[in-house]
Amino acid sequence: SCGILLSDEALYQRDQRVTKHRPATILAIPALIAVVACLDVPTQSAVTVPRVRAQQMVGDWVVHIDGGSFRNSIELFRVDTTSGGLTLHDLQTRDWAGEQQSGLGIVWSSGTVVNGGVSWALHLADGSEGQMSWSLVGDTVFGRLSFPGSLTDYALVGVPVSLSIVPKSTGPVPAMLSPQDRVPLVLLRVDDLPAQDRDFIPRLMQRGLYGELAIPTALVGMSGRASWSDVAQWHRDGFAVAAHSRNHSRTNGSPQIFLSEVVGSLSDLANRGYGTTLFVQPGTWEDSIYFDTPEKLNNWRGAVLQTFATVFEGYARPASVSLPMADSMAMGVGHFTVSNGAPVATVLNWWQEAQRPARFTVFMMHSWSLTSPDQLDWFLDSLALAMRGGRIRLAHSSAEALYTGR
Ligand SMILES: [Zn+2]
């Protein structure tokens, strides 16, 4: 590995020499590019709909009920009209530990359209009778679940779920890895879909490289961003797509915002034909939704990610983990940021770590943060050389680490 390291250094030094002879204008493109970064945009504005039609409620809804035994889990409901009126069915979810959950235990339900929403009468498997009110505001339902006869009365919030987002299933863990599976696996993740990706992504493709695009779905096509037709082209070129929230806001995430940003962005991609079970946490999330420890996932938010994501890329786990990636590591796996002014010596250390046997390592790049478009060419050259030499495998997405050897 020492020889590999030297050759990487050689590649870097060669690029430095090349850069020296280039006109200074390339280096003079100033740091104001960095401002485009992670823009602070409010979440979808709420519009009150005074009259609700039954048909508007038909479909799947993910709901968080804030209280009692429901507090740490989520509910996934299917609303249909197959029996004539509105009926509500439980769908399976997972709790934060990944265990299957069957829901409220609805054995009978009836929904009545009222002003601005639906009033539900529920008979549950334990013999209890519940009442649930839903008010539709924009694409979100707000309401309460109560059990007359007891004092139970909880607030709830829910958002629609694209029918094509199917809760995940995982395969068995293999006893041992094959020799092929011990070759280190590397993922290149390109975040935020800035307009600079139009220059950066071709640099990957020229070298036979590919990776995962982390997309804030509400920002695509906006000023300073690439477009959906860019996404379509890059997807055809071999790049995988991951949801990276809708608005990439600086937020500490109310239940409404968290559901809308996570399930909403996964649904947005699914509705455009890019069904994915990969979610990448924005670095702009704060407090209880800045997932920098595993414990921060031990609640209903973890249940949302367990239910809808096979891999949640966050800050709660290392950037380099052993193969096959354990389910626990798949909830919060980190990344090394090789852009944003990372020192070359640091990047070289990470790159050496990534080349150890049976490792999976995520390298993340913000093309908007590069001081010149060719700043990372030396690193891309190193990757391409290692890939051609069979010293690493390149992953199209983080899910490949989960299924290696399975
Ligand atoms: Zn981001």
GROMACS .gro file of N, CA and C in nm, residues 36-89:
model
  162
   36VAL      N    1  -2.336   2.945  -0.264
   36VAL     CA    2  -2.448   2.873  -0.325
   36VAL      C    3  -2.485   2.750  -0.243
   37ALA      N    4  -2.386   2.698  -0.173
   37ALA     CA    5  -2.392   2.576  -0.092
   37ALA      C    6  -2.530   2.522  -0.060
   38CYS      N    7  -2.568   2.540   0.060
   38CYS     CA    8  -2.687   2.475   0.109
   38CYS      C    9  -2.787   2.583   0.145
   39LEU      N   10  -2.864   2.623   0.051
   39LEU     CA   11  -2.949   2.740   0.066
   39LEU      C   12  -3.060   2.717   0.165
   40ASP      N   13  -3.095   2.820   0.233
   40ASP     CA   14  -3.198   2.814   0.336
   40ASP      C   15  -3.332   2.850   0.273
   41VAL      N   16  -3.413   2.754   0.245
   41VAL     CA   17  -3.540   2.778   0.180
   41VAL      C   18  -3.650   2.721   0.270
   42PRO      N   19  -3.757   2.795   0.293
   42PRO     CA   20  -3.863   2.741   0.379
   42PRO      C   21  -3.927   2.616   0.320
   43THR      N   22  -3.989   2.533   0.403
   43THR     CA   23  -4.054   2.414   0.350
   43THR      C   24  -4.181   2.456   0.277
   44GLN      N   25  -4.238   2.359   0.208
   44GLN     CA   26  -4.357   2.381   0.127
   44GLN      C   27  -4.460   2.466   0.202
   45SER      N   28  -4.503   2.572   0.139
   45SER     CA   29  -4.595   2.660   0.209
   45SER      C   30  -4.732   2.594   0.225
   46ALA      N   31  -4.792   2.616   0.340
   46ALA     CA   32  -4.919   2.552   0.371
   46ALA      C   33  -5.035   2.636   0.315
   47VAL      N   34  -5.126   2.571   0.246
   47VAL     CA   35  -5.242   2.639   0.189
   47VAL      C   36  -5.366   2.569   0.244
   48THR      N   37  -5.453   2.642   0.308
   48THR     CA   38  -5.572   2.582   0.366
   48THR      C   39  -5.672   2.546   0.257
   49VAL      N   40  -5.719   2.422   0.259
   49VAL     CA   41  -5.819   2.375   0.164
   49VAL      C   42  -5.949   2.360   0.242
   50PRO      N   43  -6.046   2.448   0.217
   50PRO     CA   44  -6.167   2.445   0.300
   50PRO      C   45  -6.251   2.318   0.279
   51ARG      N   46  -6.260   2.273   0.154
   51ARG     CA   47  -6.342   2.155   0.130
   51ARG      C   48  -6.254   2.040   0.082
   52VAL      N   49  -6.273   1.925   0.144
   52VAL     CA   50  -6.195   1.807   0.107
   52VAL      C   51  -6.287   1.707   0.041
   53ARG      N   52  -6.241   1.652  -0.071
   53ARG     CA   53  -6.315   1.544  -0.134
   53ARG      C   54  -6.257   1.411  -0.088
   54ALA      N   55  -6.340   1.312  -0.076
   54ALA     CA   56  -6.294   1.181  -0.028
   54ALA      C   57  -6.177   1.131  -0.111
   55GLN      N   58  -6.183   1.159  -0.243
   55GLN     CA   59  -6.080   1.107  -0.333
   55GLN      C   60  -5.941   1.165  -0.300
   56GLN      N   61  -5.939   1.286  -0.243
   56GLN     CA   62  -5.810   1.347  -0.206
   56GLN      C   63  -5.739   1.269  -0.097
   57MET      N   64  -5.817   1.195  -0.019
   57MET     CA   65  -5.758   1.125   0.095
   57MET      C   66  -5.710   0.986   0.058
   58VAL      N   67  -5.753   0.936  -0.060
   58VAL     CA   68  -5.718   0.800  -0.100
   58VAL      C   69  -5.569   0.790  -0.127
   59GLY      N   70  -5.507   0.684  -0.075
   59GLY     CA   71  -5.363   0.664  -0.093
   59GLY      C   72  -5.299   0.627   0.040
   60ASP      N   73  -5.166   0.631   0.042
   60ASP     CA   74  -5.093   0.593   0.163
   60ASP      C   75  -5.045   0.717   0.237
   61TRP      N   76  -5.051   0.709   0.370
   61TRP     CA   77  -5.011   0.821   0.457
   61TRP      C   78  -4.920   0.768   0.567
   62VAL      N   79  -4.811   0.839   0.592
   62VAL     CA   80  -4.728   0.807   0.708
   62VAL      C   81  -4.762   0.910   0.815
   63VAL      N   82  -4.791   0.859   0.935
   63VAL     CA   83  -4.844   0.942   1.042
   63VAL      C   84  -4.762   0.920   1.169
   64HIS      N   85  -4.729   1.030   1.237
   64HIS     CA   86  -4.670   1.018   1.369
   64HIS      C   87  -4.770   1.065   1.472
   65ILE      N   88  -4.802   0.974   1.567
   65ILE     CA   89  -4.893   1.005   1.677
   65ILE      C   90  -4.806   1.034   1.798
   66ASP      N   91  -4.821   1.156   1.852
   66ASP     CA   92  -4.728   1.202   1.954
   66ASP      C   93  -4.781   1.175   2.093
   67GLY      N   94  -4.768   1.050   2.138
   67GLY     CA   95  -4.809   1.022   2.274
   67GLY      C   96  -4.814   0.874   2.305
   68GLY      N   97  -4.808   0.843   2.435
   68GLY     CA   98  -4.824   0.706   2.482
   68GLY      C   99  -4.731   0.608   2.413
   69SER      N  100  -4.784   0.489   2.385
   69SER     CA  101  -4.702   0.385   2.323
   69SER      C  102  -4.673   0.416   2.176
   70PHE      N  103  -4.739   0.517   2.121
   70PHE     CA  104  -4.719   0.552   1.979
   70PHE      C  105  -4.600   0.645   1.959
   71ARG      N  106  -4.554   0.705   2.068
   71ARG     CA  107  -4.459   0.816   2.058
   71ARG      C  108  -4.331   0.779   1.983
   72ASN      N  109  -4.283   0.655   2.004
   72ASN     CA  110  -4.154   0.616   1.945
   72ASN      C  111  -4.167   0.542   1.813
   73SER      N  112  -4.287   0.535   1.757
   73SER     CA  113  -4.305   0.462   1.631
   73SER      C  114  -4.378   0.549   1.530
   74ILE      N  115  -4.404   0.493   1.415
   74ILE     CA  116  -4.484   0.562   1.314
   74ILE      C  117  -4.595   0.468   1.268
   75GLU      N  118  -4.697   0.526   1.209
   75GLU     CA  119  -4.806   0.447   1.149
   75GLU      C  120  -4.805   0.473   0.999
   76LEU      N  121  -4.833   0.365   0.925
   76LEU     CA  122  -4.846   0.377   0.780
   76LEU      C  123  -4.986   0.329   0.746
   77PHE      N  124  -5.070   0.420   0.694
   77PHE     CA  125  -5.210   0.391   0.667
   77PHE      C  126  -5.236   0.390   0.517
   78ARG      N  127  -5.324   0.300   0.474
   78ARG     CA  128  -5.376   0.305   0.338
   78ARG      C  129  -5.523   0.341   0.344
   79VAL      N  130  -5.559   0.449   0.276
   79VAL     CA  131  -5.698   0.492   0.269
   79VAL      C  132  -5.753   0.448   0.134
   80ASP      N  133  -5.870   0.378   0.135
   80ASP     CA  134  -5.933   0.343   0.008
   80ASP      C  135  -6.084   0.357   0.018
   81THR      N  136  -6.149   0.338  -0.097
   81THR     CA  137  -6.296   0.350  -0.102
   81THR      C  138  -6.355   0.221  -0.155
   82THR      N  139  -6.281   0.110  -0.143
   82THR     CA  140  -6.328  -0.016  -0.204
   82THR      C  141  -6.456  -0.067  -0.140
   83SER      N  142  -6.484  -0.026  -0.016
   83SER     CA  143  -6.607  -0.073   0.048
   83SER      C  144  -6.720   0.029   0.032
   84GLY      N  145  -6.700   0.130  -0.056
   84GLY     CA  146  -6.803   0.233  -0.076
   84GLY      C  147  -6.764   0.362  -0.009
   85GLY      N  148  -6.750   0.359   0.123
   85GLY     CA  149  -6.706   0.478   0.196
   85GLY      C  150  -6.556   0.477   0.215
   86LEU      N  151  -6.504   0.576   0.289
   86LEU     CA  152  -6.361   0.581   0.318
   86LEU      C  153  -6.326   0.480   0.427
   87THR      N  154  -6.227   0.398   0.401
   87THR     CA  155  -6.178   0.305   0.504
   87THR      C  156  -6.027   0.319   0.518
   88LEU      N  157  -5.981   0.281   0.637
   88LEU     CA  158  -5.840   0.299   0.675
   88LEU      C  159  -5.782   0.162   0.710
   89HIS      N  160  -5.664   0.131   0.657
   89HIS     CA  161  -5.598   0.003   0.684
   89HIS      C  162  -5.457   0.028   0.736
   0.00000   0.00000   0.00000
